[in-house]
Amino acid sequence: MKKLRKTKILDIKNVCKHFPIYKGVLRKVIGYTKAVNNVSIEIYKGETLGIVGESGCGKTTLGKCILQLYNVTSGNVFYEDADKNQIDILNLSKNEKLNFKKKIQVIFQDPYSSLNPSVTIRKTLIEPLKIHKIDNPIEKITNILSAVNLDPDYINRYPHEFSGGQRQRIGIARALSLDPEVIICDEPVSALDVSIQAQVLELLLSLQNERDLTYIFITHDISVVEYLSNRVAVMYLGEIVEILDTVNLVNGSKHPYTEALVSAVPVTSLKGREKIILEGDVPDPSDPPLGCHFHPRCKYAMDICRIEKPLLKSLSGSNSHFVSCHLQPS
Ligand code: SF4
């Protein structure tokens, strides 16, 4: 794993995405689902930041907020350019937004449903290049197909003519076609067979090294994050509860939720350690528990946990490990 340079590329500040809950024929708003609530995190150039958590924790919604597929309820996402200018990407004009979209691209989970079955790979890949008026588009897509280890002669084939792994390579080629700086990978290997997963992860790593890409890797799979990422942000009920370097994930995590997620992974370094079975489901994000949102499922819960919400704070003596838990000294 390469060493991080800690040059900031994205600065996510207090991002909230609250979906209104409607009731009745008049569609009166009776509450909000806080899918993402007050999330702040810096992302560094060239790193892979893993975002993990159970289904419904808000990780995919956060990705869609960064991609501007959702309008945020509040908060900002700043992009820092080479001259350290901070650009508020959620408040760009229409033209600026189109221009900026090149910098952040996405790879989706299901390569089949993310490709239009009725158009050839040539059309799928050439469309964004035309929108952004890129020169020599055919030469460009030929090079990109080679970069993802696909034969450029396949250019006139349709998605159903490819295997699952090949379709995900096409998804990666599409994400690369505009030479982005950041790629949001939303569960990109979870729909693939295990043997193909390893190939696609290797490909993502080699492309990152060649092109100095920054990845935000959204997954529920701790072992994938451990393999690929430099840092991990753990989300629970729309909020980040722990941020730490991946090297500390297995033996140095401090939040009981992270501890439970890690304990469920069959890795050798955890042999002999107690497996923590999380009781119950993730609570309803429209009506989260008072105090620490995790307290109904936490085996360490204390009286204060039921009343007072812990803040995400840096661990004493560390500038890279942040935890929100009353067990940590204030
Ligand atoms: Fe558990 Fe309390 Fe820490 Fe929440 S604050 S994770 S309930 S110990």
Coordinates of C-alpha atoms and ligand atoms in Angstrom, one line a residue:
M1 CA 0.0 0.0 0.0
K2 CA 1.5 3.3 -1.0
K3 CA 2.2 6.1 1.5
L4 CA -0.4 8.9 1.6
R5 CA 0.7 12.4 0.7
K6 CA -2.2 14.1 2.6
T7 CA -2.8 16.7 -0.2
K8 CA -6.5 17.4 0.2
I9 CA -8.6 16.9 -2.9
L10 CA -12.2 16.9 -1.4
D11 CA -13.4 18.5 1.8
I12 CA -16.9 17.3 2.8
K13 CA -18.3 19.6 5.4
N14 CA -21.4 19.0 7.4
V15 CA -23.3 17.3 4.6
C16 CA -26.9 16.4 5.3
K17 CA -29.4 14.6 3.1
H18 CA -32.8 14.4 4.7
F19 CA -35.6 12.8 2.7
P20 CA -39.1 14.1 3.6
I21 CA -41.7 11.6 4.6
Y22 CA -45.1 12.4 3.1
K23 CA -48.6 11.4 4.4
G24 CA -52.1 11.6 3.1
V25 CA -53.6 12.9 -0.2
L26 CA -52.2 16.4 0.6
R27 CA -48.8 14.9 0.9
K28 CA -48.1 16.6 4.2
V29 CA -44.5 16.3 5.4
I30 CA -44.7 14.4 8.7
G31 CA -41.0 13.8 9.2
Y32 CA -37.6 13.3 7.6
T33 CA -35.4 10.3 7.0
K34 CA -31.9 11.4 7.9
A35 CA -30.1 9.3 5.3
V36 CA -26.9 11.4 5.7
N37 CA -26.5 13.6 8.8
N38 CA -23.8 16.1 9.4
V39 CA -21.0 14.2 7.7
S40 CA -17.6 15.8 7.5
I41 CA -14.4 14.2 6.2
E42 CA -11.4 15.3 4.1
I43 CA -10.3 13.1 1.2
Y44 CA -6.6 13.1 0.1
K45 CA -5.3 13.0 -3.4
G46 CA -4.2 9.5 -4.5
E47 CA -5.8 7.7 -1.6
T48 CA -8.5 5.1 -1.4
L49 CA -11.0 5.9 1.3
G50 CA -13.2 3.0 2.2
I51 CA -16.7 3.8 3.4
V52 CA -18.3 0.8 5.3
G53 CA -21.4 0.0 7.2
E54 CA -24.5 -2.1 7.0
S55 CA -27.3 -1.6 4.4
G56 CA -29.1 1.7 5.1
C57 CA -26.2 3.3 6.9
G58 CA -26.1 6.1 4.3
K59 CA -22.9 5.3 2.5
T60 CA -24.4 5.2 -1.0
T61 CA -26.5 8.3 -0.4
L62 CA -23.3 10.1 0.6
G63 CA -21.7 9.0 -2.6
K64 CA -24.6 10.3 -4.6
C65 CA -24.4 13.7 -2.8
I66 CA -20.8 14.0 -3.8
L67 CA -21.7 13.1 -7.4
Q68 CA -24.6 15.6 -7.2
L69 CA -27.1 12.9 -8.1
Y70 CA -28.9 14.2 -5.0
N71 CA -29.3 17.8 -4.0
V72 CA -28.0 18.0 -0.4
T73 CA -30.2 19.3 2.4
S74 CA -27.3 21.3 3.7
G75 CA -23.5 21.3 3.8
N76 CA -20.7 21.7 1.3
V77 CA -18.3 19.7 -0.8
F78 CA -15.1 21.6 -1.6
Y79 CA -12.7 20.5 -4.3
E80 CA -9.2 21.7 -3.8
D81 CA -7.3 22.4 -7.1
A82 CA -3.5 22.3 -7.6
D83 CA -3.2 26.0 -6.5
K84 CA -5.1 25.1 -3.3
N85 CA -8.2 27.1 -4.4
Q86 CA -11.3 25.7 -2.7
I87 CA -14.2 25.3 -5.2
D88 CA -17.7 24.7 -3.7
I89 CA -18.8 22.0 -6.1
L90 CA -22.4 22.0 -4.9
N91 CA -22.9 25.6 -5.9
L92 CA -21.5 25.8 -9.4
S93 CA -23.3 27.4 -12.4
K94 CA -24.7 25.0 -15.0
N95 CA -21.7 25.3 -17.3
E96 CA -19.2 25.0 -14.4
K97 CA -21.0 22.0 -13.2
L98 CA -20.8 20.2 -16.6
N99 CA -17.1 21.0 -16.8
F100 CA -16.5 19.9 -13.2
K101 CA -18.4 16.5 -13.7
K102 CA -15.3 15.3 -15.6
K103 CA -13.3 15.3 -12.4
I104 CA -15.6 13.0 -10.4
Q105 CA -16.9 9.8 -12.0
V106 CA -18.6 6.7 -10.7
I107 CA -18.5 2.9 -11.0
F108 CA -21.8 1.2 -10.1
Q109 CA -22.4 -2.1 -8.4
D110 CA -24.3 -3.8 -11.1
P111 CA -22.4 -3.6 -14.4
Y112 CA -25.4 -5.0 -16.3
S113 CA -28.1 -2.6 -15.2
S114 CA -25.7 0.3 -15.5
L115 CA -25.2 -0.4 -19.2
N116 CA -27.9 0.3 -21.8
P117 CA -28.6 -3.2 -23.3
S118 CA -29.7 -1.8 -26.6
V119 CA -26.6 0.2 -27.4
T120 CA -23.1 -1.0 -28.4
I121 CA -20.0 -0.4 -26.2
R122 CA -18.8 2.1 -28.8
K123 CA -21.9 4.3 -28.2
T124 CA -21.9 3.9 -24.4
L125 CA -18.3 5.0 -24.3
I126 CA -18.4 7.7 -26.9
E127 CA -21.5 9.6 -25.6
P128 CA -19.8 11.3 -22.6
L129 CA -16.8 12.2 -24.9
K130 CA -19.1 13.9 -27.3
I131 CA -20.9 15.8 -24.5
H132 CA -17.6 17.1 -23.3
K133 CA -16.3 17.7 -26.9
I134 CA -13.2 15.5 -26.4
D135 CA -10.9 15.3 -29.5
N136 CA -10.3 11.9 -31.2
P137 CA -13.0 10.0 -29.3
I138 CA -12.4 6.7 -31.1
E139 CA -8.7 6.7 -30.4
K140 CA -9.5 7.6 -26.8
I141 CA -11.9 4.7 -26.3
T142 CA -9.6 2.2 -28.0
N143 CA -6.8 3.2 -25.5
I144 CA -9.2 3.0 -22.6
L145 CA -10.4 -0.5 -23.5
S146 CA -6.8 -1.6 -23.7
A147 CA -6.1 0.0 -20.3
V148 CA -8.9 -2.2 -18.7
N149 CA -7.6 -5.3 -20.5
L150 CA -10.5 -5.5 -23.0
D151 CA -9.9 -6.2 -26.7
P152 CA -10.7 -2.9 -28.6
D153 CA -12.2 -5.1 -31.4
Y154 CA -15.2 -5.7 -29.1
I155 CA -16.3 -2.1 -29.6
N156 CA -19.3 -3.0 -31.7
R157 CA -20.7 -5.6 -29.3
Y158 CA -23.7 -5.3 -26.9
P159 CA -23.6 -5.7 -23.1
H160 CA -25.2 -9.1 -23.2
E161 CA -22.2 -10.4 -25.2
F162 CA -19.9 -9.9 -22.3
S163 CA -19.3 -11.8 -19.0
G164 CA -20.0 -10.1 -15.6
G165 CA -16.3 -9.3 -15.1
Q166 CA -16.0 -7.9 -18.7
R167 CA -19.1 -5.7 -18.2
Q168 CA -17.6 -4.3 -15.0
R169 CA -14.4 -3.5 -17.0
I170 CA -16.6 -1.6 -19.4
G171 CA -18.0 0.3 -16.4
I172 CA -14.5 1.1 -15.3
A173 CA -13.6 2.2 -18.9
R174 CA -16.6 4.5 -18.9
A175 CA -15.6 6.0 -15.6
L176 CA -12.0 6.6 -16.9
S177 CA -13.0 8.0 -20.3
L178 CA -13.1 11.6 -19.1
D179 CA -9.8 11.4 -17.2
P180 CA -11.3 11.9 -13.8
E181 CA -9.3 12.7 -10.6
V182 CA -11.8 11.0 -8.2
I183 CA -13.8 7.8 -8.8
I184 CA -16.6 6.8 -6.5
C185 CA -16.7 3.0 -6.5
D186 CA -20.1 1.9 -5.2
E187 CA -19.9 -1.8 -4.3
P188 CA -18.1 -2.4 -7.7
V189 CA -17.3 -6.0 -7.0
S190 CA -20.1 -7.3 -4.9
A191 CA -22.1 -8.6 -7.8
L192 CA -19.1 -10.5 -9.2
D193 CA -17.8 -14.1 -8.6
V194 CA -15.0 -14.2 -6.0
S195 CA -12.4 -15.1 -8.6
I196 CA -13.4 -12.2 -10.8
Q197 CA -13.6 -9.8 -7.8
A198 CA -9.8 -10.3 -7.3
Q199 CA -9.1 -9.4 -10.9
V200 CA -11.2 -6.3 -10.9
L201 CA -9.7 -5.1 -7.6
E202 CA -6.2 -5.7 -9.0
L203 CA -7.1 -3.7 -12.1
L204 CA -8.5 -0.8 -9.9
L205 CA -5.2 -0.7 -8.0
S206 CA -3.0 -0.7 -11.1
L207 CA -5.1 2.0 -12.7
Q208 CA -4.9 4.1 -9.5
N209 CA -1.1 3.9 -9.6
E210 CA -0.8 4.7 -13.3
R211 CA -3.3 7.6 -13.2
D212 CA -2.9 8.9 -9.7
L213 CA -6.6 8.4 -9.0
T214 CA -8.4 9.0 -5.8
Y215 CA -11.0 6.4 -4.9
I216 CA -14.0 6.6 -2.6
F217 CA -14.8 2.9 -2.1
I218 CA -18.3 2.2 -0.8
T219 CA -18.8 -1.3 0.4
H220 CA -20.2 -3.5 3.1
D221 CA -17.3 -5.9 2.7
I222 CA -14.6 -5.2 5.4
S223 CA -12.1 -7.7 3.8
V224 CA -12.3 -5.7 0.4
V225 CA -11.7 -2.5 2.2
E226 CA -8.8 -4.0 4.2
Y227 CA -7.2 -5.1 0.9
L228 CA -7.7 -1.9 -1.1
S229 CA -8.0 1.2 1.1
N230 CA -5.6 3.5 3.0
R231 CA -8.3 4.8 5.4
V232 CA -11.7 3.7 6.5
A233 CA -14.8 5.7 7.5
V234 CA -17.4 3.7 9.3
M235 CA -21.0 4.9 9.0
Y236 CA -23.9 4.1 11.2
L237 CA -27.4 5.5 10.7
G238 CA -26.3 8.3 8.4
E239 CA -23.3 9.4 10.5
I240 CA -19.6 8.7 10.6
V241 CA -18.8 7.0 13.9
E242 CA -15.1 6.2 13.3
I243 CA -12.3 7.2 10.8
L244 CA -9.0 5.4 11.0
D245 CA -6.0 4.2 8.9
T246 CA -6.7 0.7 7.5
V247 CA -3.6 -0.7 9.2
N248 CA -5.4 -0.2 12.5
L249 CA -8.7 -1.6 11.4
V250 CA -8.4 -5.1 12.7
N251 CA -6.5 -4.5 15.9
G252 CA -6.9 -0.8 16.7
S253 CA -10.5 0.2 16.1
K254 CA -12.1 1.9 19.0
H255 CA -15.8 2.1 18.2
P256 CA -17.9 -0.9 19.3
Y257 CA -19.7 -0.9 16.0
T258 CA -16.4 -1.1 14.0
E259 CA -15.3 -3.8 16.4
A260 CA -18.5 -5.8 15.6
L261 CA -18.1 -5.4 11.8
V262 CA -14.5 -6.5 11.9
S263 CA -15.2 -9.4 14.2
A264 CA -17.6 -10.9 11.6
V265 CA -14.8 -11.1 9.0
P266 CA -13.0 -14.5 8.8
V267 CA -9.4 -13.3 8.9
T268 CA -6.5 -15.1 10.5
S269 CA -5.4 -12.2 12.7
L270 CA -8.8 -12.4 14.5
K271 CA -8.5 -16.2 15.4
G272 CA -9.4 -16.8 19.0
R273 CA -11.1 -13.4 19.4
E274 CA -14.8 -13.3 20.3
K275 CA -17.2 -12.9 17.4
I276 CA -19.6 -10.1 18.2
I277 CA -23.1 -10.8 16.9
L278 CA -25.0 -7.5 16.5
E279 CA -28.5 -7.9 17.9
G280 CA -31.4 -6.3 16.0
D281 CA -31.6 -4.3 12.9
V282 CA -30.4 -0.8 12.1
P283 CA -32.9 1.5 13.7
D284 CA -35.3 3.6 11.6
P285 CA -33.3 6.7 10.5
S286 CA -36.5 8.8 10.7
D287 CA -36.7 8.0 14.4
P288 CA -33.2 7.3 15.7
P289 CA -32.6 6.3 19.3
L290 CA -31.8 9.2 21.7
G291 CA -28.2 9.7 22.8
C292 CA -25.8 7.5 21.0
H293 CA -27.7 6.0 18.0
F294 CA -25.9 2.7 18.5
H295 CA -26.8 2.2 22.2
P296 CA -29.7 -0.3 21.7
R297 CA -27.2 -2.7 20.0
C298 CA -24.0 -1.8 22.0
K299 CA -22.8 -4.3 24.6
Y300 CA -20.9 -1.5 26.4
A301 CA -23.8 1.0 26.6
M302 CA -23.7 3.1 29.8
D303 CA -26.4 5.4 31.3
I304 CA -24.8 8.5 29.5
C305 CA -25.1 6.7 26.1
R306 CA -28.9 6.7 26.4
I307 CA -29.0 10.5 27.0
E308 CA -26.0 12.2 25.4
K309 CA -24.9 11.9 21.8
P310 CA -21.1 11.4 21.6
L311 CA -19.2 13.7 19.2
L312 CA -16.7 12.5 16.6
K313 CA -13.4 13.5 18.1
S314 CA -9.7 12.7 17.4
L315 CA -8.2 10.1 19.6
S316 CA -5.6 11.5 22.0
G317 CA -2.2 11.6 20.3
S318 CA -3.5 10.9 16.8
N319 CA -4.4 13.2 13.9
S320 CA -5.8 10.4 11.8
H321 CA -8.1 8.4 14.1
F322 CA -11.5 9.9 15.0
V323 CA -14.2 8.1 17.1
S324 CA -17.6 9.1 18.5
C325 CA -18.0 7.0 21.6
H326 CA -18.3 7.9 25.3
L327 CA -15.8 5.1 26.1
Q328 CA -13.0 7.3 24.8
P329 CA -11.6 9.8 27.2
S330 CA -12.6 13.4 26.5
Ligands
SF4_1 FE1 -21.6 2.1 22.9 FE2 -22.0 4.2 24.5 FE3 -19.9 4.1 22.8 FE4 -22.4 4.4 21.9 S1 -21.3 5.8 23.1 S2 -20.9 3.1 21.0 S3 -23.5 3.1 23.3 S4 -20.3 2.8 24.5

